[in-house]
mmCIF file of C-alpha atoms and ligand atoms in Angstrom:
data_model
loop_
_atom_site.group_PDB
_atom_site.id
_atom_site.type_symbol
_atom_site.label_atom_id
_atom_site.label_comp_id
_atom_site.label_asym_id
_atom_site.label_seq_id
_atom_site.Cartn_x
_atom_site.Cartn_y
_atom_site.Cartn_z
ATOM 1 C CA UNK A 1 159.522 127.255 94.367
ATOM 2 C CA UNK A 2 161.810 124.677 92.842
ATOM 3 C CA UNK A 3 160.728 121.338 91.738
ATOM 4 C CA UNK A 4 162.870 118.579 91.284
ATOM 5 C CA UNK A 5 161.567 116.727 87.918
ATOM 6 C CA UNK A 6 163.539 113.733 85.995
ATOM 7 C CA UNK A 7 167.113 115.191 86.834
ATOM 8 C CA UNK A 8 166.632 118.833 87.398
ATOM 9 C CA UNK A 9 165.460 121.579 89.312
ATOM 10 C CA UNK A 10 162.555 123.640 87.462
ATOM 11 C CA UNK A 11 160.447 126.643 88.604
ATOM 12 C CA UNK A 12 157.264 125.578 89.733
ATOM 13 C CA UNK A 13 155.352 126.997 86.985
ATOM 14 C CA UNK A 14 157.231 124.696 84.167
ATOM 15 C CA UNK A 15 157.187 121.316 86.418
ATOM 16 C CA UNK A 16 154.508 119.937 84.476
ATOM 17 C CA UNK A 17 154.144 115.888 83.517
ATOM 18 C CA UNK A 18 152.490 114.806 80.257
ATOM 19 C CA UNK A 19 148.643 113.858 79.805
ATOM 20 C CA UNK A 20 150.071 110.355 78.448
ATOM 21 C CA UNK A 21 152.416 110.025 81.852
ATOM 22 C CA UNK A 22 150.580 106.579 83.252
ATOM 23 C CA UNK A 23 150.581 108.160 86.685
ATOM 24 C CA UNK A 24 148.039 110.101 85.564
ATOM 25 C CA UNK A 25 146.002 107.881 83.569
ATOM 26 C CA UNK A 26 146.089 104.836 85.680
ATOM 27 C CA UNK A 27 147.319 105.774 88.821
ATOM 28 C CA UNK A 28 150.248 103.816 87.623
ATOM 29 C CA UNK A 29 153.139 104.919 90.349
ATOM 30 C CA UNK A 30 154.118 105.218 93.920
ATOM 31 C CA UNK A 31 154.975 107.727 96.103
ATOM 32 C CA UNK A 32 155.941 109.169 99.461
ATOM 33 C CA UNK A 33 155.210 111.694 101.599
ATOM 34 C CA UNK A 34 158.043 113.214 103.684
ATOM 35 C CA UNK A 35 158.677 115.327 106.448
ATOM 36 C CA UNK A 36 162.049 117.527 107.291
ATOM 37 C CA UNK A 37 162.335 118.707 110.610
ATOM 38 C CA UNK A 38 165.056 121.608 111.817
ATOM 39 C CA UNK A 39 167.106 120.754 108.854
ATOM 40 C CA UNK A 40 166.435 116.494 109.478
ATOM 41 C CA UNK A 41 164.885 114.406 106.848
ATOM 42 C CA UNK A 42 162.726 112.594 109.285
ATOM 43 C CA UNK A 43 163.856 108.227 108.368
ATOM 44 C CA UNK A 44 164.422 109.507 104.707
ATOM 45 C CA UNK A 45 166.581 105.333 104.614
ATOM 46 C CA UNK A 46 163.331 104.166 105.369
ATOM 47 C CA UNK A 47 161.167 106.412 103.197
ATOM 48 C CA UNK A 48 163.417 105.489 100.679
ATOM 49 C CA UNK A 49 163.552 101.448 101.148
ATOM 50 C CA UNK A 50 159.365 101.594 101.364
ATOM 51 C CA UNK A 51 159.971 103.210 97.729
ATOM 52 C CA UNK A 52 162.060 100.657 96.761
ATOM 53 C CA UNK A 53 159.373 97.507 97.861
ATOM 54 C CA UNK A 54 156.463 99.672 96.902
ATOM 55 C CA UNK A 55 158.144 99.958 93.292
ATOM 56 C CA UNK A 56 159.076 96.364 92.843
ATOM 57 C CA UNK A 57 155.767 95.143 94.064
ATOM 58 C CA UNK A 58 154.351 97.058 90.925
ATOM 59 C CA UNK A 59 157.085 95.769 88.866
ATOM 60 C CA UNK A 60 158.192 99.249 88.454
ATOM 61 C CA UNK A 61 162.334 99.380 88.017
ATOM 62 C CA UNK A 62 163.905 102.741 89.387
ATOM 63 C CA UNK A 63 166.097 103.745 87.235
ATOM 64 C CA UNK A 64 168.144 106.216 89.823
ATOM 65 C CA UNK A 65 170.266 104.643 93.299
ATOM 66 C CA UNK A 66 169.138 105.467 96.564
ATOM 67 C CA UNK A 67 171.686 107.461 96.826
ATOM 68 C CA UNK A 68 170.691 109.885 94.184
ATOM 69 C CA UNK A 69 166.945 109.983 95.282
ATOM 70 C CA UNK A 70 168.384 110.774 98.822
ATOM 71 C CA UNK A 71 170.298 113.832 97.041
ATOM 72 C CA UNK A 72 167.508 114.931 95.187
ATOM 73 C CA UNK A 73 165.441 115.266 98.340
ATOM 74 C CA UNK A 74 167.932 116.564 100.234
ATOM 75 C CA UNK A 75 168.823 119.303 97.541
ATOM 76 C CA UNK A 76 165.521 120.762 96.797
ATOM 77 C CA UNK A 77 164.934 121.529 100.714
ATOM 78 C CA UNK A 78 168.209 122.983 100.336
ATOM 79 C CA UNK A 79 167.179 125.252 96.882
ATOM 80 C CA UNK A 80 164.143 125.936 98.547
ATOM 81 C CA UNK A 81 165.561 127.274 101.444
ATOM 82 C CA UNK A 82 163.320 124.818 103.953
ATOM 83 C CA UNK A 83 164.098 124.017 107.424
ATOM 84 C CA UNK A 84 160.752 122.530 107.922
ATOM 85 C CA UNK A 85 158.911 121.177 104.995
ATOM 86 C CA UNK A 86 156.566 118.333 103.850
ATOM 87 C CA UNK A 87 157.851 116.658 101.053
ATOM 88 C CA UNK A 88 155.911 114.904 97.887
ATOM 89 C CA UNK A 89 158.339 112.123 96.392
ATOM 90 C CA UNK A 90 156.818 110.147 93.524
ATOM 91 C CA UNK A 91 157.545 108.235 90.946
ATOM 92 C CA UNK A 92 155.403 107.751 87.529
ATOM 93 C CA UNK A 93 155.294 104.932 85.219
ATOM 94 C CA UNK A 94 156.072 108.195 82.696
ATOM 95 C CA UNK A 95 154.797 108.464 79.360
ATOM 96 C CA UNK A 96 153.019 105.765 77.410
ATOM 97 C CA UNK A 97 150.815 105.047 74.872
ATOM 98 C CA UNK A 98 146.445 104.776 75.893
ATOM 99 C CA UNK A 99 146.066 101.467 76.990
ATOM 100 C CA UNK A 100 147.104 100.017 80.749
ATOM 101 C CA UNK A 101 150.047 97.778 79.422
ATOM 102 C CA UNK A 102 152.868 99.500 81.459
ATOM 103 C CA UNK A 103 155.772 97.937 79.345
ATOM 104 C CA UNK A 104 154.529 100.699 76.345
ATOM 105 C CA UNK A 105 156.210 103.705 78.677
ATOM 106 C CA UNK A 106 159.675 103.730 78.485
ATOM 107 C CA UNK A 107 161.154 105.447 81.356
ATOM 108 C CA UNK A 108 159.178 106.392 84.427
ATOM 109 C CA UNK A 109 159.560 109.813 85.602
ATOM 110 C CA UNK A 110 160.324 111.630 89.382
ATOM 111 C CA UNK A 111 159.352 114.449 90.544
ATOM 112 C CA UNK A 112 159.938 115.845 94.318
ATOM 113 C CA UNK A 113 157.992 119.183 95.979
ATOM 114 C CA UNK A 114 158.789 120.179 99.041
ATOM 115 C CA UNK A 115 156.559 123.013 100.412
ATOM 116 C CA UNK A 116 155.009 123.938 103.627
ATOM 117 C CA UNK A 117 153.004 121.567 105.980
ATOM 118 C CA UNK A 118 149.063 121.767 106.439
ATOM 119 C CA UNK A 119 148.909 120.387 110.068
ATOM 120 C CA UNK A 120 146.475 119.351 112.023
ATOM 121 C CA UNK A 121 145.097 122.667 114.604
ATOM 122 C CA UNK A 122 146.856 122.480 117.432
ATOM 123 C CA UNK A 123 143.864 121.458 119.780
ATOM 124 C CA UNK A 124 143.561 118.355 118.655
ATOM 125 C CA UNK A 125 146.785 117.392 120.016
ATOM 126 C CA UNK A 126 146.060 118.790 123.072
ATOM 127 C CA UNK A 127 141.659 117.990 123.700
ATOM 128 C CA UNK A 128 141.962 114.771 120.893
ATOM 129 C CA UNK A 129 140.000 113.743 117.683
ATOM 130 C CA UNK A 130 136.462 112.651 117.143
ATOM 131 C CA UNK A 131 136.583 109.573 114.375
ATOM 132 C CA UNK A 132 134.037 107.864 113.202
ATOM 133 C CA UNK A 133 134.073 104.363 111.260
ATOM 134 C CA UNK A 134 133.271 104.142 107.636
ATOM 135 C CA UNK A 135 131.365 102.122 105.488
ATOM 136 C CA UNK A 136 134.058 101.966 103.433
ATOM 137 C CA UNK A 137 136.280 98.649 103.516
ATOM 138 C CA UNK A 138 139.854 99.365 103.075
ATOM 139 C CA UNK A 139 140.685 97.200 99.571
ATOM 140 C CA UNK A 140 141.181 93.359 100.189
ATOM 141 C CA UNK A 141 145.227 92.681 100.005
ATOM 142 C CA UNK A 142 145.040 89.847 97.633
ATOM 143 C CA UNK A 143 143.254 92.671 95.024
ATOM 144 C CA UNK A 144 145.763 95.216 95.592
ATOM 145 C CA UNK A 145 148.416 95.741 98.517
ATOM 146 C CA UNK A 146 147.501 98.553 101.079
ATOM 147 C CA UNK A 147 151.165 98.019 101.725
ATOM 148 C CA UNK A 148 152.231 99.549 98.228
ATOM 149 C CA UNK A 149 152.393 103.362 98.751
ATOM 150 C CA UNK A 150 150.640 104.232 95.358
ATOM 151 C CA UNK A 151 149.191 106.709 93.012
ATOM 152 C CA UNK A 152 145.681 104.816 93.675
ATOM 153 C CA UNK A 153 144.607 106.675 96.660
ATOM 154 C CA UNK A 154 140.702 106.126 95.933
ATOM 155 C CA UNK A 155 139.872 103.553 98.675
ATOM 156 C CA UNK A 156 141.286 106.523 100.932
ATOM 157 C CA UNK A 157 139.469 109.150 99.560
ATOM 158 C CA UNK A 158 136.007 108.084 99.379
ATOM 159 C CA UNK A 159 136.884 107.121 102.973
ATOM 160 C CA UNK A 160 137.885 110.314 103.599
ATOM 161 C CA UNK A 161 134.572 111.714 102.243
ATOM 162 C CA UNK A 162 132.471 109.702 103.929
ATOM 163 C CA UNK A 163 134.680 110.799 107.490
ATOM 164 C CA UNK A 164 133.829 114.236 106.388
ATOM 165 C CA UNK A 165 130.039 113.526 105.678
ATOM 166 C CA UNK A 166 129.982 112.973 109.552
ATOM 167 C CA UNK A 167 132.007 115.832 110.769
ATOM 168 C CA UNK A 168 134.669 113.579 111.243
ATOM 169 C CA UNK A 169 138.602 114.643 110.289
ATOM 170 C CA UNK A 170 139.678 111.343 110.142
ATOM 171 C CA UNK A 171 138.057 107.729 110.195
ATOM 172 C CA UNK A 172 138.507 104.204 110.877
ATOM 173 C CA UNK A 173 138.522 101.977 107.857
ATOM 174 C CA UNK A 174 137.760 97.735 108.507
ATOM 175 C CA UNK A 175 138.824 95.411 105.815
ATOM 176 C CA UNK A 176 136.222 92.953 104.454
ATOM 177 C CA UNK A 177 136.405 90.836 107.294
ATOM 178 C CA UNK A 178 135.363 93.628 109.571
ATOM 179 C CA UNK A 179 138.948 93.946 111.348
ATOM 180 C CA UNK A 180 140.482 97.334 111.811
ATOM 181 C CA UNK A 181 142.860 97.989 109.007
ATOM 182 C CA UNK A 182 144.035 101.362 109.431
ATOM 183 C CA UNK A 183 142.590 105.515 109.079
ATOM 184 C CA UNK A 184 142.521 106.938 105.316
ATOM 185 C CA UNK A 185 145.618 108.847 106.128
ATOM 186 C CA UNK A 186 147.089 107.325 109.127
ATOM 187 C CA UNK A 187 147.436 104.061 111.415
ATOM 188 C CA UNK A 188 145.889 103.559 114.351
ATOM 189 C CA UNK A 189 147.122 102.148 117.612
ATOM 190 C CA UNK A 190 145.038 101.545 120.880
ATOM 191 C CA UNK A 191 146.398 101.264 124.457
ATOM 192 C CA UNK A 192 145.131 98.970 127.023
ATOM 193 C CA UNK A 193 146.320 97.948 130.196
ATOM 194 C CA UNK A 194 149.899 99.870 129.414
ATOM 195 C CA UNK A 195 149.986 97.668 126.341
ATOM 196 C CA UNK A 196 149.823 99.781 122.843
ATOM 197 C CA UNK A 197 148.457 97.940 119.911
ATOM 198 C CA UNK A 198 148.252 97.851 116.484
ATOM 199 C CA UNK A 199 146.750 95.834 113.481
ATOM 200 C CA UNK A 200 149.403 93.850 111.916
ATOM 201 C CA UNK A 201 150.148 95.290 107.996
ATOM 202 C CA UNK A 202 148.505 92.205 106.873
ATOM 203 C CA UNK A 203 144.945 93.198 108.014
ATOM 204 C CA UNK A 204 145.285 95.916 105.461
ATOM 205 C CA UNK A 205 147.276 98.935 106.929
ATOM 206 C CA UNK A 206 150.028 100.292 105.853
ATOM 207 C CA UNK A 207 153.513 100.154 107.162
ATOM 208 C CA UNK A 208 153.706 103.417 107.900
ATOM 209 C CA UNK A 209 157.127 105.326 109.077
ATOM 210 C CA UNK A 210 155.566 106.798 111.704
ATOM 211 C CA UNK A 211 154.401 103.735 113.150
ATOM 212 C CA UNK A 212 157.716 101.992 112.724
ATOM 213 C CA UNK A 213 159.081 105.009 114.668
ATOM 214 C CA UNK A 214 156.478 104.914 117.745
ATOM 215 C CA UNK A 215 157.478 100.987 118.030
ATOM 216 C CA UNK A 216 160.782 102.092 118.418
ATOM 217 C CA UNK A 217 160.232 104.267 121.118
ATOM 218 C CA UNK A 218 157.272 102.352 122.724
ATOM 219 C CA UNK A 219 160.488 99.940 123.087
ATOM 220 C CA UNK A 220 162.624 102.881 124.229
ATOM 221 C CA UNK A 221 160.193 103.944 126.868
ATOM 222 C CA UNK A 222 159.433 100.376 128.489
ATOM 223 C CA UNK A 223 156.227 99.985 127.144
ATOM 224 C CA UNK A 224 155.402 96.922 125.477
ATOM 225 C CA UNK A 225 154.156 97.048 121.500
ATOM 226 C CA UNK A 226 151.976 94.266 120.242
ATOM 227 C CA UNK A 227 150.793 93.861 116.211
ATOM 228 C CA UNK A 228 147.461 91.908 117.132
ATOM 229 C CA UNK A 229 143.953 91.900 114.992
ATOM 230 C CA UNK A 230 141.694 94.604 116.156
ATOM 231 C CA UNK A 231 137.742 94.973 116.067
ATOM 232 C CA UNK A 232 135.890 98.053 117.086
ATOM 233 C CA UNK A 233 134.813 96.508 120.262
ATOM 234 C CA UNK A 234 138.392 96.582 121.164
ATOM 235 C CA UNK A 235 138.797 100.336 120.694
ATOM 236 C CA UNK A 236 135.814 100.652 122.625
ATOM 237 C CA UNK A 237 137.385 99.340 125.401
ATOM 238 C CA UNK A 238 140.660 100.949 124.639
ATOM 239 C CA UNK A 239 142.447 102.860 127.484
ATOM 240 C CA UNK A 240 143.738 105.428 124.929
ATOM 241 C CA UNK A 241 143.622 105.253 120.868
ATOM 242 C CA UNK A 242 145.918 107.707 118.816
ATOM 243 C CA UNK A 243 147.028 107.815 115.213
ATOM 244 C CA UNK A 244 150.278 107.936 113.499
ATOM 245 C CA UNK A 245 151.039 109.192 109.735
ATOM 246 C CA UNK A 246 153.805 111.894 108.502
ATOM 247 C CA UNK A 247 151.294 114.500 108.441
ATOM 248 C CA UNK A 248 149.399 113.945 111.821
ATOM 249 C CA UNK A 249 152.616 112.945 113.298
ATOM 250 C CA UNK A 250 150.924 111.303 116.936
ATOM 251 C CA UNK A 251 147.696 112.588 117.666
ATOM 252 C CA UNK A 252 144.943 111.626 120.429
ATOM 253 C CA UNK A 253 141.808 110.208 119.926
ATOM 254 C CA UNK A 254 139.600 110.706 122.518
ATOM 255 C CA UNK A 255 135.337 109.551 120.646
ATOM 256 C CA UNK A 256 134.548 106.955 117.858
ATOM 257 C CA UNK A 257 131.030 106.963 116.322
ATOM 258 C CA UNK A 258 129.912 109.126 119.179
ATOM 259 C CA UNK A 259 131.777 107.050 121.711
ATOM 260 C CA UNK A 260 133.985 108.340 124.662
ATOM 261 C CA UNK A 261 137.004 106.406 124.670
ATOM 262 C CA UNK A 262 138.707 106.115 128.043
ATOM 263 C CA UNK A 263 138.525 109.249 130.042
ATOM 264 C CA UNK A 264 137.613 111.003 127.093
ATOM 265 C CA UNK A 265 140.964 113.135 127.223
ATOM 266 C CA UNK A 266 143.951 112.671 125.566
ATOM 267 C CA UNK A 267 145.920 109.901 127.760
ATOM 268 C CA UNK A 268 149.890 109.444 129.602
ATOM 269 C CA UNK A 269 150.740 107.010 127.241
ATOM 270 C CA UNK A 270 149.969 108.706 124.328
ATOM 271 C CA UNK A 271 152.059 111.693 126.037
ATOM 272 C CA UNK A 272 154.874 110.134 126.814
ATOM 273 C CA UNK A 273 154.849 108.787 123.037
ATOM 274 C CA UNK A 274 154.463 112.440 121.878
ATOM 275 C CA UNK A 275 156.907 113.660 123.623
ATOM 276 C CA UNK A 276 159.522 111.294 122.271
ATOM 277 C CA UNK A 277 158.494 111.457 119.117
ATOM 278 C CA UNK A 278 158.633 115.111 118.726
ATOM 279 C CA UNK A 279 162.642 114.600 120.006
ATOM 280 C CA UNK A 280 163.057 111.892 117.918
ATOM 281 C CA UNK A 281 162.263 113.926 114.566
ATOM 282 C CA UNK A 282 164.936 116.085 115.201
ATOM 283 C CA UNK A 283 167.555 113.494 115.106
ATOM 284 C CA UNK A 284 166.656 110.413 113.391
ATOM 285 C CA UNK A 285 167.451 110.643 109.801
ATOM 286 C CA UNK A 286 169.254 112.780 107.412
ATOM 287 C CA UNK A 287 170.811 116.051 108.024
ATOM 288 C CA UNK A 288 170.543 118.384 105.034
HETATM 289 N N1 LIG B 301 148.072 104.720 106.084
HETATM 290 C C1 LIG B 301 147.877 105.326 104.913
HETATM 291 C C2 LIG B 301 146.823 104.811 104.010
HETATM 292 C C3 LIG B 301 148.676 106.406 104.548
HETATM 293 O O1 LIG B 301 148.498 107.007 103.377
HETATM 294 C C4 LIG B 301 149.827 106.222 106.664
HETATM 295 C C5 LIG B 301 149.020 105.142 106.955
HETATM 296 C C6 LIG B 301 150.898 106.620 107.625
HETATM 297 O O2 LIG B 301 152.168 106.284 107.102
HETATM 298 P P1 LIG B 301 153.454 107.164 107.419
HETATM 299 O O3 LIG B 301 154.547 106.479 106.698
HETATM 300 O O4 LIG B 301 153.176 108.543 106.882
HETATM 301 O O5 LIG B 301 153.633 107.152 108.883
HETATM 302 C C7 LIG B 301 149.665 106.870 105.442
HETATM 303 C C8 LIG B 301 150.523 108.028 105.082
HETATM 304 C C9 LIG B 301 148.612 113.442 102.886
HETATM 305 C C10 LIG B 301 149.555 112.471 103.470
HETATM 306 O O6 LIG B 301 149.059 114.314 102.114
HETATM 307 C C11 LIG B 301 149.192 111.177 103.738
HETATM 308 C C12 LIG B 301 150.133 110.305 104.260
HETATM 309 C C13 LIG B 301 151.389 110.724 104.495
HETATM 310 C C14 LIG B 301 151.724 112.016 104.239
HETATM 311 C C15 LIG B 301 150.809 112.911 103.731
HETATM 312 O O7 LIG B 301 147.407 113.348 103.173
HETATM 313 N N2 LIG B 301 149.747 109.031 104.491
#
């Protein structure tokens, strides 16, 4: 396997970052994670411009155009020989002395994998997910951004414990004012009365790509898409309730906490989203 790392292409044995690299350290860095379908870079633009805000919000100045970032990507599916690939973009504040001041590292470093695609079983798709809701709050915005895509990933992953402490593949995640923010992995939208959904990014989610994309075809379809505060009583009462996120692509939720949700089956809305969406990934983006 070929990895991409600060300019060129290096066998995946010798793509190795330094112990000082502030990525490591401090979780100092942001990334993204990609998906290429039949030879399309699923929104790579838009992968690319949530880099770009994630970056600056950190005060973190890429060094390399959009452009180029696009070519890297696009190059090591190429090298790898991948129709069909996840890929790992991220960017490290790079090498620096101990201490958190960022301005002591003085060039950040890239480094892209792309590599096969753990998925979801294909039952869930098709009978729905059992969540639960964790007593972990997703981090308060005005201590750090849930919108940033970075290397600090441990509000998700002692989420993500906890989710799998209950049995639970995935989990709800309220921020401190009890509101539904988002899953550890993925955002959540309900459906009721034909209406989908979703807690605005400001409640603490973030603005993920495959959201963006199901407003898009929500729009497409005739279906009307609403950003509106969320509490758990409202996805008790939801019609439907799936998840979005580049791994999961769309995927049905049918019990929370123990709960049936609607008819306890995976419902037509979410279907007719599905259906799009797995169209959609095909086309909208960048051909390799
Ligand atoms: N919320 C959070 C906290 C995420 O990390 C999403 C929502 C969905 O965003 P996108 O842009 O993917 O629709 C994410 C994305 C992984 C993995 O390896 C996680 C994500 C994406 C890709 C892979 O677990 N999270």
């Amino acid at each position: 396997m070929k990895i991409f790392l600060d300019g060129a292409w290096v066998d995946s044995a010798e793509a190795k970052i330094s112990v000082f690299d502030h990525g490591l350290l401090y979780g100092d860095g942001v990334f993204e994670g990609i998906r290429l379908y039949g030879g399309n870079v699923f929104r790579l633009d838009q992968h690319l411009e949530r880099l770009e805000y994630s970056a600056k919000a950190i005060l973190l100045e890429l060094p390399w155009s959009r452009k180029e970032i696009s070519d890297a990507v696009c190059e090591t599916c190429r090298l790898n020989n991948l129709t069909d690939a996840y890929i790992r973009l991220v960017v490290t504040r790079g090498v620096g002395d101990l201490g958190l001041s960022p301005w002591l590292c003085k060039k950040p470093s890239i480094f892209i994998i792309a590599d096969k695609i753990a998925l979801y079983p294909a039952k869930y798709y098709s009978e729905g997910l059992e969540i639960v809701t964790v007593p972990t709050r997703r981090v308060n915005p005005a201590a750090l951004s849930p919108a940033i895509k970075s290397l600090n990933y441990l509000n998700n992953i002692l989420a993500k414990i906890e989710a799998r402490q209950f049995g639970a593949l995935e989990a709800i995640m309220l921020n401190d004012q009890g509101f539904v923010a988002e899953c550890t992995g993925d955002n959540i939208f309900i459906v009721h009365k034909g209406r989908i959904i979703t807690p605005a990014a400001q409640q603490g989610a973030l603005k993920g790509i495959t959201r963006d994309a199901v407003f898009d075809i929500a729009r497409r379809l005739g279906i009307a898409v609403e950003e509106h505060d969320l509490t758990r009583y409202d996805v008790w009462n939801a019609d439907e309730v799936f998840l979005t996120g580049t791994g999961a692509e769309v995927i049905p939720v049918v019990k929370l906490d123990g709960r049936q949700i609607g008819s306890g089956k995976p419902g037509a809305v979410f279907g007719r989203v599905l259906e799009a969406f797995r169209k959609a990934v095909l086309t909208d983006g960048t051909r390799l």
